[in-house]
Tab-separated table of C-alpha atoms in Angstrom:
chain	number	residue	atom	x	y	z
A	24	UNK	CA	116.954	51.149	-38.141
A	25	UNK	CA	116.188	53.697	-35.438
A	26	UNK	CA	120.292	54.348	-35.330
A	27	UNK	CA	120.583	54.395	-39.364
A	28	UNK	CA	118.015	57.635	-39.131
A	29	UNK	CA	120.176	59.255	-36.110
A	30	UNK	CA	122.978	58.924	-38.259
A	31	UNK	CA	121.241	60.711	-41.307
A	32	UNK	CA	120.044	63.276	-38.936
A	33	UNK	CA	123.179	64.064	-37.568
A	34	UNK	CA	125.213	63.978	-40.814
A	35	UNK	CA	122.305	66.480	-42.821
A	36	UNK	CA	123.752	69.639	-41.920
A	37	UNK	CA	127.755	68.415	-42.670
A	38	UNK	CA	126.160	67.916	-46.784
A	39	UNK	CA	126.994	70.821	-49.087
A	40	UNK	CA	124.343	72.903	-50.377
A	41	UNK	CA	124.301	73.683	-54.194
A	42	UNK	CA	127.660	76.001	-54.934
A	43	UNK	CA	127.981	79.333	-54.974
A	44	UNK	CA	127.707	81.473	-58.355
A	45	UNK	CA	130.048	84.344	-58.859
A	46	UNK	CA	128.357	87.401	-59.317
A	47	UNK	CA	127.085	88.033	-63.225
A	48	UNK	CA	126.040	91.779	-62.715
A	49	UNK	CA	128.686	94.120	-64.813
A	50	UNK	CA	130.939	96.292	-62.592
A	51	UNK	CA	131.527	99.429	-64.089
A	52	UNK	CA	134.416	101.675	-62.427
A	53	UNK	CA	133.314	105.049	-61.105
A	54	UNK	CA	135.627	107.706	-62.210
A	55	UNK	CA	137.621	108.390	-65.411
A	56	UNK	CA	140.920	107.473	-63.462
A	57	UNK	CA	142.227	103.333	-64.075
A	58	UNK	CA	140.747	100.906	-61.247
A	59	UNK	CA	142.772	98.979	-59.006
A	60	UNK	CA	143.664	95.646	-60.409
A	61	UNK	CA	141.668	92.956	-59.065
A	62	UNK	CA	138.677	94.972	-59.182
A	63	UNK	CA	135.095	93.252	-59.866
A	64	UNK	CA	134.543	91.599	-63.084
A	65	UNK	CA	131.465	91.053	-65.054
A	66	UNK	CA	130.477	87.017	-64.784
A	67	UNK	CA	130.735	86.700	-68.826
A	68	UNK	CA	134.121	88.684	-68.422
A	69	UNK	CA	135.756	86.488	-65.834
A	70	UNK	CA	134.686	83.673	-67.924
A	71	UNK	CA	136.724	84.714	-70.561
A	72	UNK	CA	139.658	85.751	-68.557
A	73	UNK	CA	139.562	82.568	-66.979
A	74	UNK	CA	139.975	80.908	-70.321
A	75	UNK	CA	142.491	83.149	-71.465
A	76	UNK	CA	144.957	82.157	-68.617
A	77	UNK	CA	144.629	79.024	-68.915
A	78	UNK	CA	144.633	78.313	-72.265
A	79	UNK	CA	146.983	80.914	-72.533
A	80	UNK	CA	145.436	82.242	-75.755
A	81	UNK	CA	147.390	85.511	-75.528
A	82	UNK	CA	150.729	83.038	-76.436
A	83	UNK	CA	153.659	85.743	-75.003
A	84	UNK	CA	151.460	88.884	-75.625
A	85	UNK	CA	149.779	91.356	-73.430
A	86	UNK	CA	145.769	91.362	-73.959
A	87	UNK	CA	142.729	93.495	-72.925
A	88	UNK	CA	138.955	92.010	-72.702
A	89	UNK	CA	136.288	94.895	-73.384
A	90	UNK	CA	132.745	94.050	-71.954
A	91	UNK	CA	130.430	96.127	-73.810
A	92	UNK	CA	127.412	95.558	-71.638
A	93	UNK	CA	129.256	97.024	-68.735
A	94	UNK	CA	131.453	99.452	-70.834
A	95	UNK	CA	134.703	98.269	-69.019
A	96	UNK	CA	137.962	97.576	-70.138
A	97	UNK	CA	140.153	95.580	-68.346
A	98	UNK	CA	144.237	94.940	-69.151
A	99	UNK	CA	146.445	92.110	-68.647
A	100	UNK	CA	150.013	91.689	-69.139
A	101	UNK	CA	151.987	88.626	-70.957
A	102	UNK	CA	151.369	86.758	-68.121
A	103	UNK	CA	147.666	86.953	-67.059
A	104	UNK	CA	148.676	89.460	-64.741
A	105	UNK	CA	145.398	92.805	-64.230
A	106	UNK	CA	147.161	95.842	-64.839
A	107	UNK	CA	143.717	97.533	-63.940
A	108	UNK	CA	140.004	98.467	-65.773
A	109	UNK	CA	139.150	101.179	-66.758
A	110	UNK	CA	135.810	102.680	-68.750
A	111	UNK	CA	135.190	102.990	-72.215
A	112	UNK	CA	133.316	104.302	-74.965
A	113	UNK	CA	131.727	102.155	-77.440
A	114	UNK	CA	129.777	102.036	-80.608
A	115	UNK	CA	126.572	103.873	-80.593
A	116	UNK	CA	124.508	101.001	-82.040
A	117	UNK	CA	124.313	97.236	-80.403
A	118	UNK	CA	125.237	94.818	-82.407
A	119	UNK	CA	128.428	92.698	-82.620
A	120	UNK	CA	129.290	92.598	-86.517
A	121	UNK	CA	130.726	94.505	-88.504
A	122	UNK	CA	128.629	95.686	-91.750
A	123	UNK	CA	130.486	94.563	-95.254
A	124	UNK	CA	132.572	97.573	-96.592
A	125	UNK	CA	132.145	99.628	-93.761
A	126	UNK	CA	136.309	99.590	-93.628
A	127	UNK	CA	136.033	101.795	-96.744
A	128	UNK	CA	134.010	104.507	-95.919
A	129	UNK	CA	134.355	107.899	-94.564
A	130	UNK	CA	132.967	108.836	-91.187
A	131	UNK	CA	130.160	110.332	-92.644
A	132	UNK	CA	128.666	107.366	-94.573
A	133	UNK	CA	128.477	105.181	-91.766
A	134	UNK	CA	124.973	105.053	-91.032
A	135	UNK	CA	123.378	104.877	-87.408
A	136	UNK	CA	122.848	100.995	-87.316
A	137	UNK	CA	126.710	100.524	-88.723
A	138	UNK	CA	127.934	102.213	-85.675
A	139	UNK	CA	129.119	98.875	-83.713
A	140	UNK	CA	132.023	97.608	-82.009
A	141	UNK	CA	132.432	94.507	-83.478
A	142	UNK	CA	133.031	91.476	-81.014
A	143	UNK	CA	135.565	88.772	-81.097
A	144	UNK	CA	139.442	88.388	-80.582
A	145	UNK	CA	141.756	90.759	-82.311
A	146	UNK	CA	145.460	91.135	-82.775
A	147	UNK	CA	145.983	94.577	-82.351
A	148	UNK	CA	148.974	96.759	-83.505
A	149	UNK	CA	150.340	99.686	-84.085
A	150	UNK	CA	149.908	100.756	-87.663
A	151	UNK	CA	149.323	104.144	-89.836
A	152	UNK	CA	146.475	106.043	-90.351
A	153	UNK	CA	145.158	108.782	-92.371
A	154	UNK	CA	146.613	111.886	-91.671
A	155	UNK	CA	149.752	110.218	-90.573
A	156	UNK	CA	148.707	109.309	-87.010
A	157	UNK	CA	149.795	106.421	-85.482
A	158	UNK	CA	146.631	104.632	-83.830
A	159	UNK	CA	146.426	101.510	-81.975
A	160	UNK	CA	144.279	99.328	-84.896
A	161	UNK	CA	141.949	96.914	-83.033
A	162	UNK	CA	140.763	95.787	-86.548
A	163	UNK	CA	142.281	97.179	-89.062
A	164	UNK	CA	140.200	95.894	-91.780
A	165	UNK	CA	136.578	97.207	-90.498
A	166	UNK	CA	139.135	100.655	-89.105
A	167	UNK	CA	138.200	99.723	-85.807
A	168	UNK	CA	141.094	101.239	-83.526
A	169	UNK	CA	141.609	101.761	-79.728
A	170	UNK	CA	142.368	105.360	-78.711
A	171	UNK	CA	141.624	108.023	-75.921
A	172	UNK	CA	138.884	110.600	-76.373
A	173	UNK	CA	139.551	111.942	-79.816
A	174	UNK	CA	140.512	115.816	-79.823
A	175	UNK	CA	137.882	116.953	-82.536
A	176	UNK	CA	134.926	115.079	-81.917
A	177	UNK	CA	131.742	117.866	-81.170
A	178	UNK	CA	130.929	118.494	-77.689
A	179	UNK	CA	127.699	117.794	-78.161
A	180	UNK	CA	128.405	113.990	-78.036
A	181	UNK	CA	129.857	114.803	-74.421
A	182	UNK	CA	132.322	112.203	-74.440
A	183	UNK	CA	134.230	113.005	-70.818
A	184	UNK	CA	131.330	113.236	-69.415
A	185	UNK	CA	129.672	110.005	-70.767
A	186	UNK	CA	133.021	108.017	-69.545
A	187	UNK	CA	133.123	109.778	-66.303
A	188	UNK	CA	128.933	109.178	-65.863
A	189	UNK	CA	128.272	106.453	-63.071
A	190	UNK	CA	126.355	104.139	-65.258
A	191	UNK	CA	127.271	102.580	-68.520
A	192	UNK	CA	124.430	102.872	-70.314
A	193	UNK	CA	125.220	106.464	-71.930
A	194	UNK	CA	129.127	105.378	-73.036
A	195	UNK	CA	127.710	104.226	-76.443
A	196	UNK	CA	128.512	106.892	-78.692
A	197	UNK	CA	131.545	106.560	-80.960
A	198	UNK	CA	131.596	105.050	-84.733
A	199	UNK	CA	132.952	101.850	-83.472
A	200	UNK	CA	135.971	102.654	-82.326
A	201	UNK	CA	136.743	101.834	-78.370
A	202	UNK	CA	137.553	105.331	-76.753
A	203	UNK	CA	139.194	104.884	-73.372
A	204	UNK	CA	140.722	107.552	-70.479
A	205	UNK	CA	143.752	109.191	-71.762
A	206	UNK	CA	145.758	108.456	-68.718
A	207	UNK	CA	145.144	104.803	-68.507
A	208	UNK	CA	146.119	104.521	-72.268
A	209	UNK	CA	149.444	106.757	-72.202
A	210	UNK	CA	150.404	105.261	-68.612
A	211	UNK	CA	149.316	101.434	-69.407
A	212	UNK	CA	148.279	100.422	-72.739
A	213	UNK	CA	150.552	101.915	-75.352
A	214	UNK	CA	153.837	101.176	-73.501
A	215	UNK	CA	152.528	97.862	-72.950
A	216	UNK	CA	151.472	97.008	-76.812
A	217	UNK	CA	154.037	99.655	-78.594
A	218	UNK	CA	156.227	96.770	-79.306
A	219	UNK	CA	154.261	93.752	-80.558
A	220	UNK	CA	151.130	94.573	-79.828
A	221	UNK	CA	148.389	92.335	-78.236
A	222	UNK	CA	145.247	91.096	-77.820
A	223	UNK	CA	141.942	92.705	-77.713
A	224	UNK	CA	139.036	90.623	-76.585
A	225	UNK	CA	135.455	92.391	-77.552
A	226	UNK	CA	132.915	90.795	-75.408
A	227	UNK	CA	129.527	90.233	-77.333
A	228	UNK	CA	126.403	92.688	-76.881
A	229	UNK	CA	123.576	89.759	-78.217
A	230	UNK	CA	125.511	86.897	-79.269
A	231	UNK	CA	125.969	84.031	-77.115
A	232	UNK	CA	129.633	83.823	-75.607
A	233	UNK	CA	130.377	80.533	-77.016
A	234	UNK	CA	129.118	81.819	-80.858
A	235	UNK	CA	132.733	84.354	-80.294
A	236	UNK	CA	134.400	82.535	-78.629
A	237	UNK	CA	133.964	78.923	-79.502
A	238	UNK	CA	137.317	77.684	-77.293
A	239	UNK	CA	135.125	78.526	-74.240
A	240	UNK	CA	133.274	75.210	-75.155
A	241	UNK	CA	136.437	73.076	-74.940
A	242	UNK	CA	137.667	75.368	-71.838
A	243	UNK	CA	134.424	74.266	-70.157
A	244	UNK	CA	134.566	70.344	-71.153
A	245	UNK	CA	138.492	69.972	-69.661
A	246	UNK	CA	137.506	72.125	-66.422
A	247	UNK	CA	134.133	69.189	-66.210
A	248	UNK	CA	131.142	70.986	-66.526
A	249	UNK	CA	130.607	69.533	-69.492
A	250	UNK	CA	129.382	72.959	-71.389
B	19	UNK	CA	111.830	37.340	-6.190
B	20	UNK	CA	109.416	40.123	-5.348
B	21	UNK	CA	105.474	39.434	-6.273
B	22	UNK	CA	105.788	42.487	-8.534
B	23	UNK	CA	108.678	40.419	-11.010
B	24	UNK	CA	106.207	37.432	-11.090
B	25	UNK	CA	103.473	39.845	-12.337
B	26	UNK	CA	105.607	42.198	-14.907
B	27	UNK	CA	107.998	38.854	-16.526
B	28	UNK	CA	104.919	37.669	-18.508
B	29	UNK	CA	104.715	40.841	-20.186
B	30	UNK	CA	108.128	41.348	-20.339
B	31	UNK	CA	109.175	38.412	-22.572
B	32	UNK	CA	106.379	39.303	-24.750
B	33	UNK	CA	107.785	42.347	-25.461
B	34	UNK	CA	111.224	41.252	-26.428
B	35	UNK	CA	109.314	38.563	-28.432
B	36	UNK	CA	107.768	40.850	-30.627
B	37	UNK	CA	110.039	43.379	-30.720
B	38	UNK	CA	112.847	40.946	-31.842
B	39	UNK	CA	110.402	39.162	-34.047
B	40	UNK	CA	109.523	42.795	-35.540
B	41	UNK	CA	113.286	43.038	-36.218
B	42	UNK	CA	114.082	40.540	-38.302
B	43	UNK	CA	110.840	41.104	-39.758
B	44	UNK	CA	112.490	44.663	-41.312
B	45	UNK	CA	116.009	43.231	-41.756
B	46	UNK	CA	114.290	40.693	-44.251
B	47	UNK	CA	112.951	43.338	-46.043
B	48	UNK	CA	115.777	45.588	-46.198
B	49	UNK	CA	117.608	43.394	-48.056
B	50	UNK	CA	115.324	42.537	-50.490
B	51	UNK	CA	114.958	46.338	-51.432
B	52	UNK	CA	118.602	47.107	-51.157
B	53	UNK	CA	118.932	43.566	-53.384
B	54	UNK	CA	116.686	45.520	-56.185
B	55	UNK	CA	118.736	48.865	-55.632
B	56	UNK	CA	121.890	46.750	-56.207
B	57	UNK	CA	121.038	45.506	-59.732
B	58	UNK	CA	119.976	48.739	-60.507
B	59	UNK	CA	123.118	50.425	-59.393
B	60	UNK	CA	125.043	47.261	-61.399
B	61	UNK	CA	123.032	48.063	-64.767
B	62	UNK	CA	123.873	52.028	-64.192
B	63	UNK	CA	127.391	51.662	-62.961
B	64	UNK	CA	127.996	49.908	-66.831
B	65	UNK	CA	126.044	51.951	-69.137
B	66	UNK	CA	128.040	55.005	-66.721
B	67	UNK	CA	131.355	53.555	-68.134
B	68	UNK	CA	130.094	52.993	-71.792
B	69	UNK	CA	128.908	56.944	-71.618
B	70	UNK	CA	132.081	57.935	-69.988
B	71	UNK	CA	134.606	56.416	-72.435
B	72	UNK	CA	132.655	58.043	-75.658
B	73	UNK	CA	132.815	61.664	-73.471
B	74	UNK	CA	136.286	60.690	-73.125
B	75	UNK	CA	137.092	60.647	-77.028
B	76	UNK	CA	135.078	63.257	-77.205
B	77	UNK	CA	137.216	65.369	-75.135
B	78	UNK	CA	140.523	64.174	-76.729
B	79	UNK	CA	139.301	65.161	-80.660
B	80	UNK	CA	137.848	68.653	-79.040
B	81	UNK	CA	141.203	69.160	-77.683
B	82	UNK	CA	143.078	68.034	-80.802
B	83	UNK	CA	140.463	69.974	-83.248
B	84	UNK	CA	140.889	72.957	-80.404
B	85	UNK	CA	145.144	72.804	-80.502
B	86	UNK	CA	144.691	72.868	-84.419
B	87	UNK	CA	142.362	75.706	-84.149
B	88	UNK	CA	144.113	77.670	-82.144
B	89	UNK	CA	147.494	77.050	-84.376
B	90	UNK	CA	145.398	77.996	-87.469
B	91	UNK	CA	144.252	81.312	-85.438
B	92	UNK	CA	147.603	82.212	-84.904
B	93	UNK	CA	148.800	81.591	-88.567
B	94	UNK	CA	145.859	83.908	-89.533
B	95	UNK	CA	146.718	86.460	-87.113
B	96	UNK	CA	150.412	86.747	-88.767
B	97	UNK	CA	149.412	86.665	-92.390
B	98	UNK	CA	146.576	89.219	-91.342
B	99	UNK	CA	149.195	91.323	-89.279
B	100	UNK	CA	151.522	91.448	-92.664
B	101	UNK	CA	148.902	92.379	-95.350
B	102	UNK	CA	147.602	95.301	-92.495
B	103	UNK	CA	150.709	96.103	-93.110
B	104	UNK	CA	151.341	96.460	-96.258
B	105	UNK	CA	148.017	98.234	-96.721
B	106	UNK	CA	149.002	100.619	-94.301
B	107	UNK	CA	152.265	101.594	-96.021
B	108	UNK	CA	150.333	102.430	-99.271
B	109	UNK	CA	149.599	106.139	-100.451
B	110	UNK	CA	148.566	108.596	-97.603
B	111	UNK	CA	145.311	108.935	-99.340
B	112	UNK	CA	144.663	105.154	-99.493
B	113	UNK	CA	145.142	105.257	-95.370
B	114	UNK	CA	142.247	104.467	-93.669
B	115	UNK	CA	140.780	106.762	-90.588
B	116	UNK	CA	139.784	105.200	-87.199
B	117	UNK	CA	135.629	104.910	-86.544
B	118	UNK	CA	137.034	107.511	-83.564
């Protein structure tokens, strides 16, 4: 008996404590310039990177994942590979859909409340737009497009300054549309998605993960946690 | 043999005594509750494998229902891609302008 306690005793310390959780608090880079790659994730973004590599959801095409809460942007080649983060501007209002007809209508007849960035996994291309532009369409059909710092927006709205601020809780500001540093998007993304484009991944602002992207489920059954 | 062993041997065989009898005494009991623990074990161990079999299926059809998603997602994605484009090549004053 005695012996069968000593044993116990002296084999407490070798048992594992409960694991270590990754860090869930969003990272948001510090300066207008592109992070290194590698740099912190937010826990719901890693999540969904994770997935994407594995399950190799992109099939042969480069992708980025937008988290909204942290107002980062983070791009990946063909391959899984981080080609760096970056911060972005986002949608004035929270919210993750996109209000019916809103596709339609001119930039001033979107009301306050319409002003989202709608979440959920795009295939984004090149394509036309008004005025003969060529604009990186994140979702074309709700004219949701990823771009750098539009030239004629007021400067009341203080755009560069928003992106360059610290935090990320004054980068919502835009109609919808995901603004992001004009160097990181001439340098990185529009070389990288001129061709066939890619994927954009819009993390949620209130909906559950799962409710966007419902793969995660499956992702999280083969790895065994069993949800 | 010292008087002191004559005194102290008395005392020391009732010591062993009861400290062996006290031994088996726990022994016996031991294996009655590890006997109980056993069956229990048994009885868990099978409804474990019933449980793990149906989470097993389970798995497979996500999987299956998954891999046909995820086909179906793609299809979308192309026949989405080619009416985007079409749209797109309409009239300049049918083009849409981004939510900047």
């Amino acid at each position: 008996m005695i012996p069968l306690f000593l044993a116990l005793a002296v084999l407490a310390p070798a048992i594992p404590a409960t694991e270590g959780v990754r860090a869930a608090e969003p990272a948001k880079p510090q300066a207008d310039m592109p992070q290194e790659a590698g740099a912190k994730l937010s826990g719901e973004a890693a999540r969904v990177a994770d997935w994407i590599a594995a399950s190799r959801d992109n099939g042969a095409l480069p992708y980025i994942i937008v988290d909204k809460k942290a107002a980062v942007l983070s791009l990946y080649d063909a391959s899984g590979k981080s080609l760096g983060h970056a911060p972005v501007l986002i949608g004035v209002a929270v919210g993750d859909e996109a209000s019916p007809g809103i596709g339609s209508k001119n930039l001033a007849e979107i009301g306050p409340a319409e002003k989202t960035t709608p979440a959920g996994r795009f295939l984004a291309k090149f394509g036309l737009a008004a005025g003969r532009q060529k604009v990186l369409w994140v979702d074309y059909a709700t004219s949701v497009a990823l771009h750098p710092i539009p030239k004629g927006a007021p400067k009341r709205e203080r755009r560069r300054e928003r992106m360059l601020s610290p935090t990320g809780d004054d980068n919502r500001i835009t109609f919808g549309c995901i603004n992001l540093p004009v160097a990181f998007y001439g340098k990185n993304v529009s070389p990288l998605f001129r061709k066939k484009g890619g994927y954009v991944y819009v993390l949620p602002d209130t909906k559950p993960l799962e409710a966007v992207f419902p793969r995660l489920r499956v992702q999280a059954a083969m790895n065994g946690g069993g949800g | 043999m010292s008087r002191s062993f004559t005194k102290f041997a008395p005392l020391a065989v009732i010591l062993v005594g009861s400290l062996a009898l006290g031994g088996c005494a726990t022994k016996g009991f031991v294996r009655e509750q590890v006997a109980a623990v056993n069956q229990r074990v048994d009885a868990l161990d099978s409804r474990l494998q019933a449980t793990d079999a149906t989470a097993k299926s389970a798995l497979a059809e996500a999987q299956a229902a998954s891999g046909q998603a995820q086909n179906n997602g793609q299809r979308l994605d192309q026949i989405n891609a080619r009416v985007d484009g079409i749209e797109q090549r309409m009239q300049e004053n049918q083009r849409k302008r981004p939510r900047n």
